[in-house]
PDB file of C-alpha atoms in Angstrom:
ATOM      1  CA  UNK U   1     -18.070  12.079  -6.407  1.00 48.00           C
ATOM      2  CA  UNK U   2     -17.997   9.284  -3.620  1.00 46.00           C
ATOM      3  CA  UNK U   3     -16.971  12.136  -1.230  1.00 42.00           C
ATOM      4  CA  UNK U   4     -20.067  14.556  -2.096  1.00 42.00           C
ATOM      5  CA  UNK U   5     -22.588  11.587  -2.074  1.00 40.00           C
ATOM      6  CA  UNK U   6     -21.702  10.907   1.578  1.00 39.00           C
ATOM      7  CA  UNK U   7     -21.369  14.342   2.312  1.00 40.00           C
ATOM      8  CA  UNK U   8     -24.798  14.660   1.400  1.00 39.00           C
ATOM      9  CA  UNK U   9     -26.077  11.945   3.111  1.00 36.00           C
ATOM     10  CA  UNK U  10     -24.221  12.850   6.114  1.00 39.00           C
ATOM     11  CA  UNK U  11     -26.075  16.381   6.069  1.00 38.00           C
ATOM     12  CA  UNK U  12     -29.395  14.531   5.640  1.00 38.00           C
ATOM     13  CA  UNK U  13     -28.476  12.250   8.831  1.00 41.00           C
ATOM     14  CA  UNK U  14     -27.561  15.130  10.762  1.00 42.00           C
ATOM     15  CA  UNK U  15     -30.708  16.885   9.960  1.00 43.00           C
ATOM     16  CA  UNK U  16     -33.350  13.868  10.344  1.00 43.00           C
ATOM     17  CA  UNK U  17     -31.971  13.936  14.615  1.00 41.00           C
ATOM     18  CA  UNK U  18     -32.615  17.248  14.930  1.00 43.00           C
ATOM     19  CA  UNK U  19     -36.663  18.600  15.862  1.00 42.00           C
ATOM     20  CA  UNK U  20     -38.338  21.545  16.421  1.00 43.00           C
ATOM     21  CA  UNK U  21     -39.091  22.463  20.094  1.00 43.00           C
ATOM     22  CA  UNK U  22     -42.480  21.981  20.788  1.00 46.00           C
ATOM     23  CA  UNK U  23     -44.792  24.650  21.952  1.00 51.00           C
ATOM     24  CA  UNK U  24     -46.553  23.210  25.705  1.00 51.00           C
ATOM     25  CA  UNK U  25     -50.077  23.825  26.053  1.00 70.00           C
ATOM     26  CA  UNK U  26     -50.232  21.995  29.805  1.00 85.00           C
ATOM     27  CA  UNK U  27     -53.630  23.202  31.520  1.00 90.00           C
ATOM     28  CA  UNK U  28     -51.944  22.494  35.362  1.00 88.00           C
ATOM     29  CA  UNK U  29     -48.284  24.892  34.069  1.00 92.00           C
ATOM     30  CA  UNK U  30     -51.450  27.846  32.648  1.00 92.00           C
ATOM     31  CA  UNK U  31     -52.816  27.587  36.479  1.00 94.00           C
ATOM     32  CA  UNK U  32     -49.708  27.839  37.775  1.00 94.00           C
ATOM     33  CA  UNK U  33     -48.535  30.642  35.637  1.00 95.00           C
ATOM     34  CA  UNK U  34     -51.826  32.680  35.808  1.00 96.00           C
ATOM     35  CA  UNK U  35     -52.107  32.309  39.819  1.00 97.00           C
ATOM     36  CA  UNK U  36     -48.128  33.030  39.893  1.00 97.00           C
ATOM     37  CA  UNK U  37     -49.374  36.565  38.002  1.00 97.00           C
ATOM     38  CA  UNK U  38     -52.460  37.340  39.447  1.00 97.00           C
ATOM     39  CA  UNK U  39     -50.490  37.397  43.030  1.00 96.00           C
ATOM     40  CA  UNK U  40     -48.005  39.239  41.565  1.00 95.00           C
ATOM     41  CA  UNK U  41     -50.015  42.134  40.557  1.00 94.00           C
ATOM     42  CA  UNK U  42     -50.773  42.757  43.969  1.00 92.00           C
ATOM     43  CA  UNK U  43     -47.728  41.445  46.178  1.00 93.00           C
ATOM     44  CA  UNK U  44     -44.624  39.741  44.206  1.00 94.00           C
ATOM     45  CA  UNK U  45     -43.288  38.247  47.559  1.00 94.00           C
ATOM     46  CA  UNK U  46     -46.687  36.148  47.715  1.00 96.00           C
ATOM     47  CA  UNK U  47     -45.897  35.244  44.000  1.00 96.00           C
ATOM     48  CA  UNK U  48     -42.420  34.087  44.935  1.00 96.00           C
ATOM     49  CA  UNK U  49     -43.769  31.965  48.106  1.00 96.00           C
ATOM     50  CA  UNK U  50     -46.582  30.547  45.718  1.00 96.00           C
ATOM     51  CA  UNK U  51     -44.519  29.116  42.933  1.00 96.00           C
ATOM     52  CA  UNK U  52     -41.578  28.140  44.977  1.00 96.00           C
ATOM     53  CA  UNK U  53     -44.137  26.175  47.403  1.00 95.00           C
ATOM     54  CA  UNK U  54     -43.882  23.712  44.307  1.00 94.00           C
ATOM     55  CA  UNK U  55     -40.304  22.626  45.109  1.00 93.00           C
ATOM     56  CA  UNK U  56     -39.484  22.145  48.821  1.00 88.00           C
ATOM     57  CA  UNK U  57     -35.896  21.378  47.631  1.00 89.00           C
ATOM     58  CA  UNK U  58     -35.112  25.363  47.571  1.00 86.00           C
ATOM     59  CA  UNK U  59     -33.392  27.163  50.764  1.00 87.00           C
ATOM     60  CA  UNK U  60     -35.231  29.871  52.398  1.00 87.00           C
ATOM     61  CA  UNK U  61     -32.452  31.854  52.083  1.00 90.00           C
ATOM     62  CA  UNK U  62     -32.707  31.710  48.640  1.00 91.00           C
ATOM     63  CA  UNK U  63     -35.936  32.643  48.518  1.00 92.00           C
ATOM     64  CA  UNK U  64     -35.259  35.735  50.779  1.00 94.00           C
ATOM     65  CA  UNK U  65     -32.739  36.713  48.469  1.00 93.00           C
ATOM     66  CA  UNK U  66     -34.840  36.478  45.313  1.00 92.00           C
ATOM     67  CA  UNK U  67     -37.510  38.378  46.895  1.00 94.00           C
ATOM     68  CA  UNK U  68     -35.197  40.885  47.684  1.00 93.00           C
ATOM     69  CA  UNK U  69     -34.070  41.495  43.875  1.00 92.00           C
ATOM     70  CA  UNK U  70     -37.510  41.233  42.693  1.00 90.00           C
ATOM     71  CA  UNK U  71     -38.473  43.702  44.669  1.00 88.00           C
ATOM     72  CA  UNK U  72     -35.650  46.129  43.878  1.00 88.00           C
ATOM     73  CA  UNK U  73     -36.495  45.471  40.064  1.00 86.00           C
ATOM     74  CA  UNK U  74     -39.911  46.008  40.163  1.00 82.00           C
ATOM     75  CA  UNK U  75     -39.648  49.442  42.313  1.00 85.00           C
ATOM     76  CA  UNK U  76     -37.317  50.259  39.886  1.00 89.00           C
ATOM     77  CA  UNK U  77     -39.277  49.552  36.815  1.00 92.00           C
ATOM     78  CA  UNK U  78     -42.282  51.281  37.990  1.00 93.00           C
ATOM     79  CA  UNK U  79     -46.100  50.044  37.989  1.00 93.00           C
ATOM     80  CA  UNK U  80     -47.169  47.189  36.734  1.00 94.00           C
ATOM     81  CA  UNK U  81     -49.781  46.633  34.048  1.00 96.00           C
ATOM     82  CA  UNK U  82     -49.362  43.079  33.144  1.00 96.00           C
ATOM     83  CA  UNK U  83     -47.670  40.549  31.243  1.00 97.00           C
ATOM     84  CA  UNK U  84     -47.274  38.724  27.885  1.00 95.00           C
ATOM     85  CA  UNK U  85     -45.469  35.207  27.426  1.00 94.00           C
ATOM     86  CA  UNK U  86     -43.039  35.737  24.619  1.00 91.00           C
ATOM     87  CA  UNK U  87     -42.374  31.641  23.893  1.00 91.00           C
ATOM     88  CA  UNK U  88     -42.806  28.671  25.548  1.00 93.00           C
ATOM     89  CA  UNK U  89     -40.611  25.515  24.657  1.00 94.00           C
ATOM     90  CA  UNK U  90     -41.000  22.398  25.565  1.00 94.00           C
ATOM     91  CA  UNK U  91     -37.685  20.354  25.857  1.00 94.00           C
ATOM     92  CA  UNK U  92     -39.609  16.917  26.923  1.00 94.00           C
ATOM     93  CA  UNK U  93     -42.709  16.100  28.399  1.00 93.00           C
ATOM     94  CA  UNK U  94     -40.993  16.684  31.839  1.00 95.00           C
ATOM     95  CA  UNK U  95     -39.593  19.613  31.497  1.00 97.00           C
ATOM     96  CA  UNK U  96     -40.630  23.546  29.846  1.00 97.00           C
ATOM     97  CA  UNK U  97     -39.343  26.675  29.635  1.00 96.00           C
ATOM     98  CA  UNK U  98     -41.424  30.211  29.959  1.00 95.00           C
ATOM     99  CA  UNK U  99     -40.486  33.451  28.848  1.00 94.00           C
ATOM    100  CA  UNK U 100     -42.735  36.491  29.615  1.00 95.00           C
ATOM    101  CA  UNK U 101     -42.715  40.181  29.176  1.00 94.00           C
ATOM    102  CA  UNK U 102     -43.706  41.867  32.525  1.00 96.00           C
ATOM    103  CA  UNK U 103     -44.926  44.891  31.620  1.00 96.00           C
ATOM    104  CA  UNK U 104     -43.824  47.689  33.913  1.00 95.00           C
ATOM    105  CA  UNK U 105     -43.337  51.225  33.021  1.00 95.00           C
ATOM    106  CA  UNK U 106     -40.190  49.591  31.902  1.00 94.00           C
ATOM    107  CA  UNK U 107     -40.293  46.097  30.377  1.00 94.00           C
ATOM    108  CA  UNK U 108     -39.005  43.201  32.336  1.00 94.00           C
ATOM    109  CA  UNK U 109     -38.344  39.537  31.576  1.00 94.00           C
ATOM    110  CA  UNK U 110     -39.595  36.531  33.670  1.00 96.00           C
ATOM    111  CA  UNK U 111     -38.261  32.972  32.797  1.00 95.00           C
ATOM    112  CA  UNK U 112     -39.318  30.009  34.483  1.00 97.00           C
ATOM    113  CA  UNK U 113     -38.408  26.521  34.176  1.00 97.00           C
ATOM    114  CA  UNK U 114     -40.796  23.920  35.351  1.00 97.00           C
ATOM    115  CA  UNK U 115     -40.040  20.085  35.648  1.00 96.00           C
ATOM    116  CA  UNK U 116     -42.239  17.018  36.210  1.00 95.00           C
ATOM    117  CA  UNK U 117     -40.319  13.818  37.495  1.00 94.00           C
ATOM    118  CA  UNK U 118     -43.744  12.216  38.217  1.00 92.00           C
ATOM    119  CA  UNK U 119     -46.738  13.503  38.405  1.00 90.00           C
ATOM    120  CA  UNK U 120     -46.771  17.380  39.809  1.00 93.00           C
ATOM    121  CA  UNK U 121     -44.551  20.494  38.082  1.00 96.00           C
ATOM    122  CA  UNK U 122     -42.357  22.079  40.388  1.00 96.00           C
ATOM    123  CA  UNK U 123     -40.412  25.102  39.510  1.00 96.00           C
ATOM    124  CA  UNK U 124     -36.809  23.999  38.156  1.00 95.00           C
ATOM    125  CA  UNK U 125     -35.172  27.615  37.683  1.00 95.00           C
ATOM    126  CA  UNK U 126     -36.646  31.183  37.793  1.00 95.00           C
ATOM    127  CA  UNK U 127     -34.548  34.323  36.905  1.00 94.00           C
ATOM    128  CA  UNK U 128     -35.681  37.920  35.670  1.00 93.00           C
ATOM    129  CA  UNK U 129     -34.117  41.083  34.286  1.00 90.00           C
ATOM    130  CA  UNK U 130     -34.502  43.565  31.888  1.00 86.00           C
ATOM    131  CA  UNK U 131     -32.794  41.889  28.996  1.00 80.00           C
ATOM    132  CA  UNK U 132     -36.221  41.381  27.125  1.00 78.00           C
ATOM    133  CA  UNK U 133     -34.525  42.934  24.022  1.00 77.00           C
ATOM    134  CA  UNK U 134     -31.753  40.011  23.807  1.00 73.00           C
ATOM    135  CA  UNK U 135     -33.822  37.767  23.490  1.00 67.00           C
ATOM    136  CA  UNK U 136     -36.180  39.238  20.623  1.00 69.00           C
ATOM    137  CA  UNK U 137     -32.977  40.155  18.821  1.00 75.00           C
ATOM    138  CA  UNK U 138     -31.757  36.515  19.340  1.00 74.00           C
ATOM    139  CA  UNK U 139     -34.840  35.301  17.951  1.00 67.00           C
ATOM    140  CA  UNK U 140     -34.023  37.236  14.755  1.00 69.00           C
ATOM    141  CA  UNK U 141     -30.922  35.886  14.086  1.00 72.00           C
ATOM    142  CA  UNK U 142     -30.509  33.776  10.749  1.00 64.00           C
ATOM    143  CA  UNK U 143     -30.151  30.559  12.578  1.00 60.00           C
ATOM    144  CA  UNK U 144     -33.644  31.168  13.585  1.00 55.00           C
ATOM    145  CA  UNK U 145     -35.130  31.205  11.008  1.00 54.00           C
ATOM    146  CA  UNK U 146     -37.402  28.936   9.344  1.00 55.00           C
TER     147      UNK U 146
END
Protein backbone atom coordinates (compact mmCIF):
# COMPACT_ATOMS: atom_id res chain seq x y z
CA UNK A 1 0.00 0.00 0.00
CA UNK A 2 3.04 2.28 1.07
CA UNK A 3 4.38 1.62 -2.49
CA UNK A 4 1.07 2.81 -4.43
CA UNK A 5 0.63 5.89 -2.08
CA UNK A 6 4.03 7.20 -3.21
CA UNK A 7 3.56 6.07 -6.52
CA UNK A 8 0.76 8.26 -6.64
CA UNK A 9 2.18 11.07 -5.24
CA UNK A 10 5.14 10.73 -7.33
CA UNK A 11 2.78 10.94 -10.53
CA UNK A 12 1.14 14.04 -9.00
CA UNK A 13 4.79 15.66 -8.51
CA UNK A 14 5.73 14.85 -11.87
CA UNK A 15 2.66 16.35 -13.27
CA UNK A 16 2.43 19.72 -11.07
CA UNK A 17 6.32 20.66 -13.10
CA UNK A 18 5.00 20.16 -16.19
CA UNK A 19 2.80 23.37 -18.17
CA UNK A 20 1.18 23.94 -21.14
CA UNK A 21 3.07 26.00 -23.80
CA UNK A 22 1.73 29.22 -24.01
CA UNK A 23 0.27 30.69 -27.10
CA UNK A 24 2.44 34.43 -27.84
CA UNK A 25 0.38 37.20 -28.85
CA UNK A 26 3.65 39.79 -29.11
CA UNK A 27 2.45 42.91 -31.29
CA UNK A 28 6.48 43.68 -32.41
CA UNK A 29 6.88 39.28 -33.54
CA UNK A 30 2.94 40.08 -35.68
CA UNK A 31 4.99 43.12 -37.45
CA UNK A 32 7.69 41.18 -38.04
CA UNK A 33 5.86 38.21 -39.32
CA UNK A 34 3.32 40.20 -41.46
CA UNK A 35 6.18 42.51 -43.12
CA UNK A 36 8.35 39.10 -43.44
CA UNK A 37 5.01 37.93 -45.69
CA UNK A 38 3.95 40.83 -47.34
CA UNK A 39 7.70 40.97 -48.97
CA UNK A 40 7.47 37.62 -49.64
CA UNK A 41 4.53 37.72 -51.83
CA UNK A 42 6.34 39.76 -54.11
CA UNK A 43 10.20 38.86 -53.78
CA UNK A 44 11.22 36.02 -51.07
CA UNK A 45 14.96 37.11 -51.30
CA UNK A 46 13.79 40.65 -49.85
CA UNK A 47 11.88 38.53 -47.18
CA UNK A 48 15.03 36.62 -46.33
CA UNK A 49 17.26 39.99 -46.16
CA UNK A 50 14.36 41.58 -44.00
CA UNK A 51 14.07 39.08 -41.22
CA UNK A 52 17.64 38.07 -41.12
CA UNK A 53 18.56 41.99 -40.82
CA UNK A 54 17.33 41.15 -37.15
CA UNK A 55 20.41 39.06 -36.29
CA UNK A 56 23.76 40.38 -37.62
CA UNK A 57 25.30 37.20 -36.06
CA UNK A 58 24.33 35.14 -39.42
CA UNK A 59 27.04 34.68 -42.40
CA UNK A 60 26.18 35.98 -45.70
CA UNK A 61 26.91 32.91 -47.03
CA UNK A 62 24.32 31.49 -45.24
CA UNK A 63 21.98 33.68 -46.27
CA UNK A 64 22.94 33.15 -50.00
CA UNK A 65 22.43 29.66 -49.50
CA UNK A 66 18.97 29.89 -47.94
CA UNK A 67 17.87 32.13 -50.59
CA UNK A 68 18.94 29.77 -52.95
CA UNK A 69 16.64 26.81 -51.52
CA UNK A 70 13.83 29.08 -51.01
CA UNK A 71 13.82 29.93 -54.20
CA UNK A 72 14.08 26.43 -55.68
CA UNK A 73 11.05 25.49 -53.31
CA UNK A 74 8.90 28.08 -54.12
CA UNK A 75 9.41 27.70 -58.13
CA UNK A 76 8.76 24.37 -57.45
CA UNK A 77 5.61 24.69 -55.51
CA UNK A 78 4.08 27.05 -57.84
CA UNK A 79 2.24 30.54 -57.10
CA UNK A 80 1.69 31.80 -54.10
CA UNK A 81 -1.61 32.78 -52.53
CA UNK A 82 -0.78 33.26 -48.97
CA UNK A 83 -0.27 31.88 -45.69
CA UNK A 84 -1.83 30.58 -42.43
CA UNK A 85 0.14 30.16 -39.00
CA UNK A 86 -0.63 26.66 -37.87
CA UNK A 87 0.67 27.23 -33.91
CA UNK A 88 2.65 29.43 -32.18
CA UNK A 89 4.41 28.35 -28.81
CA UNK A 90 5.92 30.21 -26.59
CA UNK A 91 8.82 28.42 -24.67
CA UNK A 92 9.65 31.69 -22.37
CA UNK A 93 9.16 35.18 -22.66
CA UNK A 94 12.47 35.27 -24.70
CA UNK A 95 12.03 32.95 -26.95
CA UNK A 96 8.84 31.59 -29.65
CA UNK A 97 8.36 29.35 -32.15
CA UNK A 98 6.13 29.92 -35.55
CA UNK A 99 4.75 27.48 -37.74
CA UNK A 100 2.90 28.58 -40.95
CA UNK A 101 1.31 27.04 -43.93
CA UNK A 102 2.56 28.87 -47.12
CA UNK A 103 0.12 28.33 -49.41
CA UNK A 104 1.46 27.58 -52.86
CA UNK A 105 -0.13 25.50 -55.45
CA UNK A 106 1.50 23.02 -53.21
CA UNK A 107 1.55 23.60 -49.45
CA UNK A 108 4.75 24.55 -47.78
CA UNK A 109 5.87 24.94 -44.17
CA UNK A 110 7.69 28.02 -42.70
CA UNK A 111 9.10 27.79 -39.06
CA UNK A 112 10.73 30.50 -37.41
CA UNK A 113 12.26 30.86 -34.15
CA UNK A 114 12.60 34.26 -32.68
CA UNK A 115 14.61 35.16 -29.43
CA UNK A 116 14.78 38.27 -27.24
CA UNK A 117 17.97 38.49 -24.92
CA UNK A 118 17.01 42.15 -24.18
CA UNK A 119 14.92 44.18 -25.65
CA UNK A 120 14.56 43.51 -29.70
CA UNK A 121 13.54 39.80 -31.37
CA UNK A 122 15.97 38.60 -33.68
CA UNK A 123 15.43 35.55 -35.71
CA UNK A 124 16.98 32.41 -33.78
CA UNK A 125 16.34 29.59 -36.54
CA UNK A 126 14.30 29.56 -39.82
CA UNK A 127 13.81 26.34 -41.93
CA UNK A 128 10.99 25.37 -44.54
CA UNK A 129 9.81 22.33 -46.47
CA UNK A 130 6.97 20.60 -47.49
CA UNK A 131 6.48 18.42 -44.47
CA UNK A 132 3.27 20.43 -43.41
CA UNK A 133 1.48 17.02 -43.09
CA UNK A 134 4.00 15.73 -40.21
CA UNK A 135 3.32 18.03 -38.29
CA UNK A 136 -0.67 18.00 -38.36
CA UNK A 137 -0.39 14.24 -38.00
CA UNK A 138 1.98 14.80 -34.99
CA UNK A 139 -0.44 17.02 -33.52
CA UNK A 140 -2.94 14.13 -33.57
CA UNK A 141 -1.11 11.81 -31.80
CA UNK A 142 -2.54 10.60 -28.30
CA UNK A 143 0.12 12.34 -26.37
CA UNK A 144 -1.44 15.41 -27.70
CA UNK A 145 -4.21 15.33 -26.60
CA UNK A 146 -5.97 17.14 -24.01
Amino acid sequence: MKYIIASFLLLLISCGNTRPQEKTEDPNLKKLMDTFFEKYRSNPDEAIDFIFATNTDIQPGQIKELKEKLSTISVLAGKFYGQEQITSQKATSSLVYFSFLVKHDKPIRFIFMFYKPKDKWKIYKFKFDDQVDGELEESGKVYFIK
